[in-house]
PDB file of C-alpha atoms in Angstrom:
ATOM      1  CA  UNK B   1       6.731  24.444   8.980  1.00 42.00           C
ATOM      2  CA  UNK B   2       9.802  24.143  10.722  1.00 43.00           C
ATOM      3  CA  UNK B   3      10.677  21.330  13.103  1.00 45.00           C
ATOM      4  CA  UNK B   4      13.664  22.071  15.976  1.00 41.00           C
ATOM      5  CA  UNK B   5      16.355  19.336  16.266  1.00 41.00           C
ATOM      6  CA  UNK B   6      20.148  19.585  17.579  1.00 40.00           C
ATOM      7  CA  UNK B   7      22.946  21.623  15.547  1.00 39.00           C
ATOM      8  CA  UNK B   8      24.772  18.677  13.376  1.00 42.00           C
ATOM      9  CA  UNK B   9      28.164  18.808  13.477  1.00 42.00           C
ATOM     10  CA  UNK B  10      31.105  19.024  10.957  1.00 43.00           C
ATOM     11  CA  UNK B  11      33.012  16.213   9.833  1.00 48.00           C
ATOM     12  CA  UNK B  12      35.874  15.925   8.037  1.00 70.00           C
ATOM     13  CA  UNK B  13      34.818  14.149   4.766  1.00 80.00           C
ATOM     14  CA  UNK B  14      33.077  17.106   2.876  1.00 86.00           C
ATOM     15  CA  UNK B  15      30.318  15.102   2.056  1.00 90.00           C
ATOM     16  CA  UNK B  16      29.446  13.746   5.212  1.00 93.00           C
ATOM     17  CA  UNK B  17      26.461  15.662   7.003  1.00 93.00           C
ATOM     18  CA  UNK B  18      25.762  15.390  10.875  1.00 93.00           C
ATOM     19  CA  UNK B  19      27.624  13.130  13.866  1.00 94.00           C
ATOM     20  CA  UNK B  20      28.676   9.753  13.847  1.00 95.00           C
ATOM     21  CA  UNK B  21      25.394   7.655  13.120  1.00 97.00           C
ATOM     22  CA  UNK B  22      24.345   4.846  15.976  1.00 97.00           C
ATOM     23  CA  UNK B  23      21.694   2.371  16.007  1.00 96.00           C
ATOM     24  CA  UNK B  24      19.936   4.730  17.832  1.00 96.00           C
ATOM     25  CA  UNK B  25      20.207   8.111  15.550  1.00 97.00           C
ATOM     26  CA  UNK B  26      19.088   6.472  12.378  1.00 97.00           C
ATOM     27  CA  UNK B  27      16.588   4.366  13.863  1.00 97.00           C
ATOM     28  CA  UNK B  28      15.233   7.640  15.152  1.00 97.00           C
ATOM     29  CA  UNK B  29      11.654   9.121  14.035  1.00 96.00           C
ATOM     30  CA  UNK B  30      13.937  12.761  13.533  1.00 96.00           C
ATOM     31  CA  UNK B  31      17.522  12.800  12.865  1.00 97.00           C
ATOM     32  CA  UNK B  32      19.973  16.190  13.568  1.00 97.00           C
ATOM     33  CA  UNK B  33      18.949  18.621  11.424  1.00 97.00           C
ATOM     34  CA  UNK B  34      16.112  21.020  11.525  1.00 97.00           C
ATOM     35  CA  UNK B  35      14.035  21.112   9.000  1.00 98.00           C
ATOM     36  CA  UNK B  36      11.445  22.908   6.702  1.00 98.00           C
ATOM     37  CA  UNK B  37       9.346  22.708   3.879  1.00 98.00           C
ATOM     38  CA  UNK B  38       7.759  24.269   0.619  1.00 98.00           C
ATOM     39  CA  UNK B  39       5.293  23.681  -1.886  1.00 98.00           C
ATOM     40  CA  UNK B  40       5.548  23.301  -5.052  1.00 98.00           C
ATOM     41  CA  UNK B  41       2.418  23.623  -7.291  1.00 97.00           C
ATOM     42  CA  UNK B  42       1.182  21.842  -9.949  1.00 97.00           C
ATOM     43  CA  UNK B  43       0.766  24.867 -12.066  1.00 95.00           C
ATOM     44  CA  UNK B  44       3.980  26.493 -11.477  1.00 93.00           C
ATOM     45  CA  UNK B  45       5.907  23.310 -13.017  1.00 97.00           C
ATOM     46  CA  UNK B  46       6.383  21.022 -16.244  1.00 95.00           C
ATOM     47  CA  UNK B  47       7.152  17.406 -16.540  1.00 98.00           C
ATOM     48  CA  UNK B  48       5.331  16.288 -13.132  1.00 98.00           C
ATOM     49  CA  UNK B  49       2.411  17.402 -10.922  1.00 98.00           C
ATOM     50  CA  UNK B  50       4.035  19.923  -8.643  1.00 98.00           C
ATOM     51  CA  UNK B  51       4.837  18.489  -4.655  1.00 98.00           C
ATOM     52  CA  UNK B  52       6.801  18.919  -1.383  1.00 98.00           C
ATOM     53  CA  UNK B  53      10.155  20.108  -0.318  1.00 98.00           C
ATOM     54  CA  UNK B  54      11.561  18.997   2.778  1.00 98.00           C
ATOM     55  CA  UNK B  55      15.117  20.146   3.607  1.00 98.00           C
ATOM     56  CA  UNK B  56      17.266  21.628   6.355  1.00 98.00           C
ATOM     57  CA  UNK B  57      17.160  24.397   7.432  1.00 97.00           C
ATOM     58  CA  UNK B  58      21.218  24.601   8.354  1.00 93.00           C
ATOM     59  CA  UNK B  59      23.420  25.214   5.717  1.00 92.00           C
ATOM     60  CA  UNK B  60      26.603  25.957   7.758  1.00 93.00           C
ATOM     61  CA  UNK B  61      28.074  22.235   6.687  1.00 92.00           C
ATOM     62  CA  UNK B  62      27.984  22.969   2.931  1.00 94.00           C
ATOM     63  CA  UNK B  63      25.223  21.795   0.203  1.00 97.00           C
ATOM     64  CA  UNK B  64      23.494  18.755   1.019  1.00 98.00           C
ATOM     65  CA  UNK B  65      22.086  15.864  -1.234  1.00 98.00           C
ATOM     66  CA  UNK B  66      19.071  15.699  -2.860  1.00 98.00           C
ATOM     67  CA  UNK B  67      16.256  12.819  -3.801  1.00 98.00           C
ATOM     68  CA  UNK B  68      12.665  12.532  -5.789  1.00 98.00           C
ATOM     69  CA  UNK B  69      10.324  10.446  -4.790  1.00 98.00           C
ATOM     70  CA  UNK B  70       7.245   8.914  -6.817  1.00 98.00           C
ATOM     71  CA  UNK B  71       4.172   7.564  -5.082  1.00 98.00           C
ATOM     72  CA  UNK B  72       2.590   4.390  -6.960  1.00 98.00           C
ATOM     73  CA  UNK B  73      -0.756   3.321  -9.010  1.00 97.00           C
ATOM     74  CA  UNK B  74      -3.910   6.201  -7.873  1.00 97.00           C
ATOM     75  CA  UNK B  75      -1.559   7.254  -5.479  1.00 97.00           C
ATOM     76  CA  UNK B  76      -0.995  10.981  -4.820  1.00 97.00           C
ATOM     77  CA  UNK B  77       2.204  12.239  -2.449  1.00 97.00           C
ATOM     78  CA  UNK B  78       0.701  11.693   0.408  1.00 97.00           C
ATOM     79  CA  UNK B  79       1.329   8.257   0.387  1.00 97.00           C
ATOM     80  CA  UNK B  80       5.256   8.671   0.189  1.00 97.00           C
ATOM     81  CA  UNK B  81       5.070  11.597   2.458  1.00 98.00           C
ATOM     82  CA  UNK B  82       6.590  10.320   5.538  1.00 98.00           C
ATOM     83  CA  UNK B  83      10.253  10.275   3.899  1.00 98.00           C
ATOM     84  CA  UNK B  84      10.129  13.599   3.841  1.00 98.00           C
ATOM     85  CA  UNK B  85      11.204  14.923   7.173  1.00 97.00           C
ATOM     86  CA  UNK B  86      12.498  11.259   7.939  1.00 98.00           C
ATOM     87  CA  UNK B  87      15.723  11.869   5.205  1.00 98.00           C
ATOM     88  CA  UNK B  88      15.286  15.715   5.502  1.00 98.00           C
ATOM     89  CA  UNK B  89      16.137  15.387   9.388  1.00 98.00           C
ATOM     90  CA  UNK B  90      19.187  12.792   8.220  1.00 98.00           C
ATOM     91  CA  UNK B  91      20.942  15.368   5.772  1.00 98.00           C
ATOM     92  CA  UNK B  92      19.079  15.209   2.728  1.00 98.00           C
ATOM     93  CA  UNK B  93      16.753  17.843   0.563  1.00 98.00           C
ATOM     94  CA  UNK B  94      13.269  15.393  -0.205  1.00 98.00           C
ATOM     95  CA  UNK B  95      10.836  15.834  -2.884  1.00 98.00           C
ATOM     96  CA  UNK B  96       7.676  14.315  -2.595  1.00 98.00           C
ATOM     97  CA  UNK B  97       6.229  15.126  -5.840  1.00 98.00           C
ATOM     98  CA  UNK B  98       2.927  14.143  -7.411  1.00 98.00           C
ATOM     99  CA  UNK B  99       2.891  12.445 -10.865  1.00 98.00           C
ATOM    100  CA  UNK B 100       0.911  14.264 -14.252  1.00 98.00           C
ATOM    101  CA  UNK B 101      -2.121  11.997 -13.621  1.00 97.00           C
ATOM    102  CA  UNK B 102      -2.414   8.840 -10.854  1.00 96.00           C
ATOM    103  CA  UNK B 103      -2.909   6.255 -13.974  1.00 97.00           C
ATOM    104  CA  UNK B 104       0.873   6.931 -15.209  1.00 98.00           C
ATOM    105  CA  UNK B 105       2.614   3.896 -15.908  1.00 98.00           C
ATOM    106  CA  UNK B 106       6.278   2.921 -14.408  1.00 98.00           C
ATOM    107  CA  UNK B 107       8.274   4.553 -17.753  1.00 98.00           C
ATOM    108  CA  UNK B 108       6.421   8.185 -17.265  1.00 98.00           C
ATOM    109  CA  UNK B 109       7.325   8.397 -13.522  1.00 98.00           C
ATOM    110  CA  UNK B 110      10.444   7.313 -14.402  1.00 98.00           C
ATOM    111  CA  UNK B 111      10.812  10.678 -17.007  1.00 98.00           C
ATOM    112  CA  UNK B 112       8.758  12.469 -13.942  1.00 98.00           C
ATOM    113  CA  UNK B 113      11.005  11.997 -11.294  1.00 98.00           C
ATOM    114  CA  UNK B 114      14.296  12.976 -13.578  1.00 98.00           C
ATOM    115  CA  UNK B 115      12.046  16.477 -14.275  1.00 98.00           C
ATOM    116  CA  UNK B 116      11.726  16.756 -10.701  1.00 98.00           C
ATOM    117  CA  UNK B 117      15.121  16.652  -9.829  1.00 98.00           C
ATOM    118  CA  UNK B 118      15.959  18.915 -12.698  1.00 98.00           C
ATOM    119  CA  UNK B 119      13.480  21.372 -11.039  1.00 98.00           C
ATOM    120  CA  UNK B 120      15.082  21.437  -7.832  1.00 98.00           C
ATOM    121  CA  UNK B 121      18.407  21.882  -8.762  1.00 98.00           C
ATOM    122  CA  UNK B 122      17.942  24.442 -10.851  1.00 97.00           C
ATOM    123  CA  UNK B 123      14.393  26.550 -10.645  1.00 96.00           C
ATOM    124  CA  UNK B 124      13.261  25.883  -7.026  1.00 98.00           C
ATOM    125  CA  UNK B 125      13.835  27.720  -3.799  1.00 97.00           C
ATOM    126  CA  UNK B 126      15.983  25.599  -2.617  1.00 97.00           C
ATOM    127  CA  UNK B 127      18.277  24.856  -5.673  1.00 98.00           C
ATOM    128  CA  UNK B 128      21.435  26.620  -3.986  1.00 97.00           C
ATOM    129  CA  UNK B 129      21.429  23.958  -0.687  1.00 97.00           C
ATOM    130  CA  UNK B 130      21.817  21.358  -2.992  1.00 98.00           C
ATOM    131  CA  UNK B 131      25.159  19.688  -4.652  1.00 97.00           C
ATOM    132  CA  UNK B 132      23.416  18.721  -8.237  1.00 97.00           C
ATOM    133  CA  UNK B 133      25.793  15.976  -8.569  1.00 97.00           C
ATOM    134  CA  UNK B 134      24.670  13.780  -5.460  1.00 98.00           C
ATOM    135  CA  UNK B 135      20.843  12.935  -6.242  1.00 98.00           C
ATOM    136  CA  UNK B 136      18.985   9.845  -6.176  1.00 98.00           C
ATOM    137  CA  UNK B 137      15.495   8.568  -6.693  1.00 98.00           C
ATOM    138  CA  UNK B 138      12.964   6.869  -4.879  1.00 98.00           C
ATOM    139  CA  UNK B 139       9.372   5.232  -5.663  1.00 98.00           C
ATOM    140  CA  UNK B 140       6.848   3.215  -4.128  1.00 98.00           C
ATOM    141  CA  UNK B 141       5.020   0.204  -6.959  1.00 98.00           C
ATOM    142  CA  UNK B 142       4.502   2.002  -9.887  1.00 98.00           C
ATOM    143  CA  UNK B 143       6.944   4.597  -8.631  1.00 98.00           C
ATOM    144  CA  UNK B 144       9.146   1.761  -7.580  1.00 98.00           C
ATOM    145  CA  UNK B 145       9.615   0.829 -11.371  1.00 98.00           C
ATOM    146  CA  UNK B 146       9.513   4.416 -12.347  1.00 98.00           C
ATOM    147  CA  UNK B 147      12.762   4.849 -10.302  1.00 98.00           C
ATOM    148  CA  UNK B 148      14.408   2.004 -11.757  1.00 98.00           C
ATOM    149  CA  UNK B 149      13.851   3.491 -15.150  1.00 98.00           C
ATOM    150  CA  UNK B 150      15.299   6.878 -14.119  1.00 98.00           C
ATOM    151  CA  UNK B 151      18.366   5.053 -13.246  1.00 98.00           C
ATOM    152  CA  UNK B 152      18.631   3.261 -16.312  1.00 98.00           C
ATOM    153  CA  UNK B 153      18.326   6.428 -18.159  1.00 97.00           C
ATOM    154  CA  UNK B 154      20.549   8.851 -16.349  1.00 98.00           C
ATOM    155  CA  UNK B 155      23.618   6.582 -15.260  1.00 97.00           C
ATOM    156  CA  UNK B 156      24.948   9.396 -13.244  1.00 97.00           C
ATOM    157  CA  UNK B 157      22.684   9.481 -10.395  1.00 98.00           C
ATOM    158  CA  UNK B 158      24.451   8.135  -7.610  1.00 98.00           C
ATOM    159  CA  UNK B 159      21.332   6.075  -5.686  1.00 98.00           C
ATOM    160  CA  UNK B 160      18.118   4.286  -6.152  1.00 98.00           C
ATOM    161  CA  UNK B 161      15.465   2.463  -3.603  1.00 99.00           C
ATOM    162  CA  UNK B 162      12.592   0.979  -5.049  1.00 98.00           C
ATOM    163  CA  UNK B 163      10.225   0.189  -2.964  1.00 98.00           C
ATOM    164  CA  UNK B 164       7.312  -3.049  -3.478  1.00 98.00           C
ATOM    165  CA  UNK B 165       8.226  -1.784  -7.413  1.00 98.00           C
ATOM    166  CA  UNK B 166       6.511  -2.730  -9.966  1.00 98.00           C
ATOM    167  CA  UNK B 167       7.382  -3.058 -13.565  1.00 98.00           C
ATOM    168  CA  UNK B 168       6.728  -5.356 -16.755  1.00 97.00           C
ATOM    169  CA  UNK B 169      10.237  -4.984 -17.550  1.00 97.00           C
ATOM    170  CA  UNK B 170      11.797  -7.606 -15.893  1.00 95.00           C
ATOM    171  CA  UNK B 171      15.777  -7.009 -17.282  1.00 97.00           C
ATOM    172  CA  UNK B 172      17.747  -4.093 -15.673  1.00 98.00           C
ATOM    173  CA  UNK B 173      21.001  -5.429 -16.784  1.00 98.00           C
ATOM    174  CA  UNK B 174      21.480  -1.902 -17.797  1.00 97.00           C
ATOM    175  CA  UNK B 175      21.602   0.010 -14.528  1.00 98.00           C
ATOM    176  CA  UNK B 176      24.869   1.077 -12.880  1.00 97.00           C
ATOM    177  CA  UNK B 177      23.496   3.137  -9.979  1.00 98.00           C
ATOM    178  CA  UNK B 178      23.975   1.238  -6.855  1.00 98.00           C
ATOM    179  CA  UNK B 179      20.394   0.280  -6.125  1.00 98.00           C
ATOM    180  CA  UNK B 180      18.655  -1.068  -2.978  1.00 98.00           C
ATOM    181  CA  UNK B 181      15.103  -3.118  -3.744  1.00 98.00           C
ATOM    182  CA  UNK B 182      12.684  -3.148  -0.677  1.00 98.00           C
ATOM    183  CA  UNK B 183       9.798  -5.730  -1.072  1.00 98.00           C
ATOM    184  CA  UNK B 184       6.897  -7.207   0.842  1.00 98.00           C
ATOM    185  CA  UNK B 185       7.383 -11.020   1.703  1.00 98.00           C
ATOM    186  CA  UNK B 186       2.989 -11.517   0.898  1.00 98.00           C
ATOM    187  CA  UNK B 187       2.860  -8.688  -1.456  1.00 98.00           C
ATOM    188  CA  UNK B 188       0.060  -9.893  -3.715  1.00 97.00           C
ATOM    189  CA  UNK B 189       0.650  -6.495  -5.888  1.00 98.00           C
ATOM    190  CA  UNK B 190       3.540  -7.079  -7.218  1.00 98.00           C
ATOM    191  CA  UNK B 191       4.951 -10.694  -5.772  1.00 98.00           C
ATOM    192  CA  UNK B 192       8.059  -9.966  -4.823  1.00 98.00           C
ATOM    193  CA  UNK B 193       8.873 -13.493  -6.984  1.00 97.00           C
ATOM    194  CA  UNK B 194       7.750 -11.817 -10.243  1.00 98.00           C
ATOM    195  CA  UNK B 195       8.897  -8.460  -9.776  1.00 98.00           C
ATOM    196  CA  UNK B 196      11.393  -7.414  -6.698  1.00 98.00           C
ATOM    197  CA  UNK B 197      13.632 -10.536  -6.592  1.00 98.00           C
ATOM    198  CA  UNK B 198      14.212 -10.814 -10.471  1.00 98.00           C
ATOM    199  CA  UNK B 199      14.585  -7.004 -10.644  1.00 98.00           C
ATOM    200  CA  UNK B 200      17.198  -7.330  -8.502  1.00 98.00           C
ATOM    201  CA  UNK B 201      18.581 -10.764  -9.449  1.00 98.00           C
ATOM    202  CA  UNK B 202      18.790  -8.975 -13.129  1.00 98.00           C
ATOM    203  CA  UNK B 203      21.077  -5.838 -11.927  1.00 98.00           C
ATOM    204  CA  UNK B 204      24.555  -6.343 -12.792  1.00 97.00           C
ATOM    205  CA  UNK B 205      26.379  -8.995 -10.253  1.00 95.00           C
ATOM    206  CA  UNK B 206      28.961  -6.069 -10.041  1.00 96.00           C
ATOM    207  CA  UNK B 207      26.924  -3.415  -8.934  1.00 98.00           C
ATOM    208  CA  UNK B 208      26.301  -2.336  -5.351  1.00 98.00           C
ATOM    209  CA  UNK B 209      23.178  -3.909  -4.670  1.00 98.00           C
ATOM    210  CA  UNK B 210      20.920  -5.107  -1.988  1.00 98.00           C
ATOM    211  CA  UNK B 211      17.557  -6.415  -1.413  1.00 98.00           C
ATOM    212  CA  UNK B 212      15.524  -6.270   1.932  1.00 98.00           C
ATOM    213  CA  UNK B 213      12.257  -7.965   2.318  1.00 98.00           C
ATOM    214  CA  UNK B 214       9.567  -7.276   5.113  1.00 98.00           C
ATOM    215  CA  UNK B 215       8.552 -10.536   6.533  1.00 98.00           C
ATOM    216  CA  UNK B 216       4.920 -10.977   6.759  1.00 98.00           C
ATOM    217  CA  UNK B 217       4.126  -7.702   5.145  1.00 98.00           C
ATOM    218  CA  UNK B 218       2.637  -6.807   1.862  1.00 98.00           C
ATOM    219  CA  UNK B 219       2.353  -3.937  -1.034  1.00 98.00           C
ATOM    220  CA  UNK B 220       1.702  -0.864   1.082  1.00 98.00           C
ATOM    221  CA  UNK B 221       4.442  -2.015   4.379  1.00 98.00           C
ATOM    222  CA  UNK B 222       6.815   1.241   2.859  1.00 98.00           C
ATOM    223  CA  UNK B 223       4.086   3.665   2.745  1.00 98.00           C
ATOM    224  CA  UNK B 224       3.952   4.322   6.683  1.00 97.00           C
ATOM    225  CA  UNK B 225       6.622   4.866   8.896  1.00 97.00           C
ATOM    226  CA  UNK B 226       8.574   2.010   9.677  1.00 98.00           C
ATOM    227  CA  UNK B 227      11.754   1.843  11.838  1.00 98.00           C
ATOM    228  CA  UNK B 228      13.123  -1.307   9.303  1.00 98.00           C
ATOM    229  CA  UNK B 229      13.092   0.712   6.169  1.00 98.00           C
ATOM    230  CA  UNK B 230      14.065   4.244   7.292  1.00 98.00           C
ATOM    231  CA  UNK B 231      17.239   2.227   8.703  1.00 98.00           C
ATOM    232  CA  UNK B 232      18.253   0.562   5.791  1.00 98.00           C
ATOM    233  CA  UNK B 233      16.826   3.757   3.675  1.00 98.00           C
ATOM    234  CA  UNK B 234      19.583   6.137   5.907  1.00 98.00           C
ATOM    235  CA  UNK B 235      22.512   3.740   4.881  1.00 98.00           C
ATOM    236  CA  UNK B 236      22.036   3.357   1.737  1.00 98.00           C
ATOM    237  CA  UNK B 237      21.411   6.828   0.743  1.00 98.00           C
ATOM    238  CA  UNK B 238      24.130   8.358   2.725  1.00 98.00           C
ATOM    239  CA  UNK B 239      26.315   5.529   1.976  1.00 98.00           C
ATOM    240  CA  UNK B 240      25.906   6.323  -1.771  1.00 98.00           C
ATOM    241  CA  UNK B 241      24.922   9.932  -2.668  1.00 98.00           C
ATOM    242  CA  UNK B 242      27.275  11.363   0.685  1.00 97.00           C
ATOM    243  CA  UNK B 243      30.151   8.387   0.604  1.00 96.00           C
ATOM    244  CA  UNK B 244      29.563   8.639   3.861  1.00 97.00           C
ATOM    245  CA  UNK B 245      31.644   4.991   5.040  1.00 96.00           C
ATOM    246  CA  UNK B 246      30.037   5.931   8.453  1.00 96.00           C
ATOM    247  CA  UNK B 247      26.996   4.005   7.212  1.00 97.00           C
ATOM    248  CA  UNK B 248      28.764   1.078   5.604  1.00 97.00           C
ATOM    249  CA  UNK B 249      28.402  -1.156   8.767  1.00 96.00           C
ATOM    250  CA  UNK B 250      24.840  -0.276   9.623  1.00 97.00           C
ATOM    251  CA  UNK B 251      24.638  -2.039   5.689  1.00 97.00           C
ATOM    252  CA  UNK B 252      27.351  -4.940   5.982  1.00 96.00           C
ATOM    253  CA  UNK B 253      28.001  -7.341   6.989  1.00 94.00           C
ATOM    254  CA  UNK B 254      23.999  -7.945   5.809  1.00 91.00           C
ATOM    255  CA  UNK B 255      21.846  -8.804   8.552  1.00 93.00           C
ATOM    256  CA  UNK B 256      20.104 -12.165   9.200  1.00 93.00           C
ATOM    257  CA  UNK B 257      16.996 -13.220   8.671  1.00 93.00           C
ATOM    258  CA  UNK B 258      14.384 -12.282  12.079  1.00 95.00           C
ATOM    259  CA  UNK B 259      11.710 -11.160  13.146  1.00 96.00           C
ATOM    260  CA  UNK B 260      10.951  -8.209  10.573  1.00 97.00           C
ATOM    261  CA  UNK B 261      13.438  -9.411   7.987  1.00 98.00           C
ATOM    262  CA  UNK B 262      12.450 -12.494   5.807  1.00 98.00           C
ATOM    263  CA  UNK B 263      15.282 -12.285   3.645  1.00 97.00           C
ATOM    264  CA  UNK B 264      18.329  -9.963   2.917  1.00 97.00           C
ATOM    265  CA  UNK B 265      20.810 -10.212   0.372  1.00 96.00           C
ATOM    266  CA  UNK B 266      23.751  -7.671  -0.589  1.00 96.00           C
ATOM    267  CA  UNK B 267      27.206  -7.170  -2.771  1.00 96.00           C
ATOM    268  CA  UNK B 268      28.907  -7.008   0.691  1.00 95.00           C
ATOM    269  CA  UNK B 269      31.229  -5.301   0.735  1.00 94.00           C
ATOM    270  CA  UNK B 270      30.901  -1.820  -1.201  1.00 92.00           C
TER     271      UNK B 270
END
């Protein structure tokens, strides 16, 4: 499947992919690149249940940086899917990948999303688009604690967003990957009080951090496109796995509370 979008353009940090972000470009439902996708089947793979490749389809501005992401609880991909072109059309290679079984718990999509990222730097299709040393991770509730746990293990991924996450670990003193947590002010899931905010009240106070959470909304608010999260989603991935400074004011100073946001706070400034 291929969707058509403007030539990106150069730029003069080599990790920075397309033009100069606005408001407007990273707010957008498609950013500048093109994009395409593959599948990847559950057979053909080991460590995870096989998935989706987004990615762009122009290669003339170098490799491009990659993330996994796990869906949550009984969920299968389809429930993360919307990233996929979202971050693809922004610059980045997406996997949408579905877990070993839909009962997995946090830990084992954790270990799941680390063997999908080993996968697509190395064995899939796409492997030679990608720089293997910017790659982050992604995960919605279950997923959402699965991705803190790949963090914690493999300290050299360079971003995380967990999204409603849910975990019984409640101490990630341990992680050093800058990490933004996305919650759901009424999530009756996984309360944002018992699992978002002291997730990221436990990361280290020196660590580039943030937490954004959806007034009004609840569990399943990042499983559909919304304008909100792909915004703060853009930043903080290109911010992080591109260095792309572009993005550092679309991040800080942190925004006030309105009518989507109920509360936002950051490590301003990175």
């Amino acid at each position: 499947m291929l969707a058509c979008a403007p030539t990106a353009t150069a730029q003069e940090n080599p990790f920075e992919r397309g033009p100069d972000p606005t408001e407007r470009s990273i707010e957008a439902p498609r950013g500048p690149f093109a994009t395409a996708t593959t599948t990847v089947a559950r057979g053909g793979v080991q460590g995870f249940g096989g998935g989706t490749i987004y990615y762009p389809t122009d290669t003339s501005e170098g490799t491009f940086g990659a993330v996994a992401i796990s869906p949550g609880f009984t969920e299968s991909q389809s429930a993360i899917s919307w990233y996929g072109q979202r971050l693809a059309s922004q610059g980045f290679v997406v996997f949408t990948i579905d877990t070993n079984g839909i009962f997995d718990f946090p830990d084992q999509r954790g270990d799941q999303l680390l063997a999908a990222l080993d996968y697509l730097t190395t064995h899939s299709t796409v492997a030679d688009r990608i720089d293997a040393d910017r790659l982050g991770v992604l995960g919605h509730s279950m997923g959402g604690g699965g991705s803190l746990s790949a963090v914690d293990e493999r300290t050299e991924l360079q971003a995380a967003i967990p999204l409603a996450p849910w975990h019984l670990n409640q101490n990630w003193s341990g992680v050093d990957v800058p990490t933004m947590i996305i919650g759901g002010e009424t999530d009756f899931i996984a309360p944002v009080d018992t699992h978002a905010e002291p997730f990221y009240q436990s990361l280290p106070s020196s660590l580039d951090k943030a937490y954004l959470e959806m007034k009004g909304k609840g569990h399943f608010v990042t499983n559909s496109p919304n304008t909100v999260i792909a915004k703060f989603a853009i930043s903080w991935l290109k911010r992080f796995i591109d260095n792309d400074t572009r993005y550092e004011r679309f991040l800080c100073p942190a925004p006030s509370p309105d009518a989507e946001i109920s509360e936002y706070r950051d490590t301003c400034p990175h």
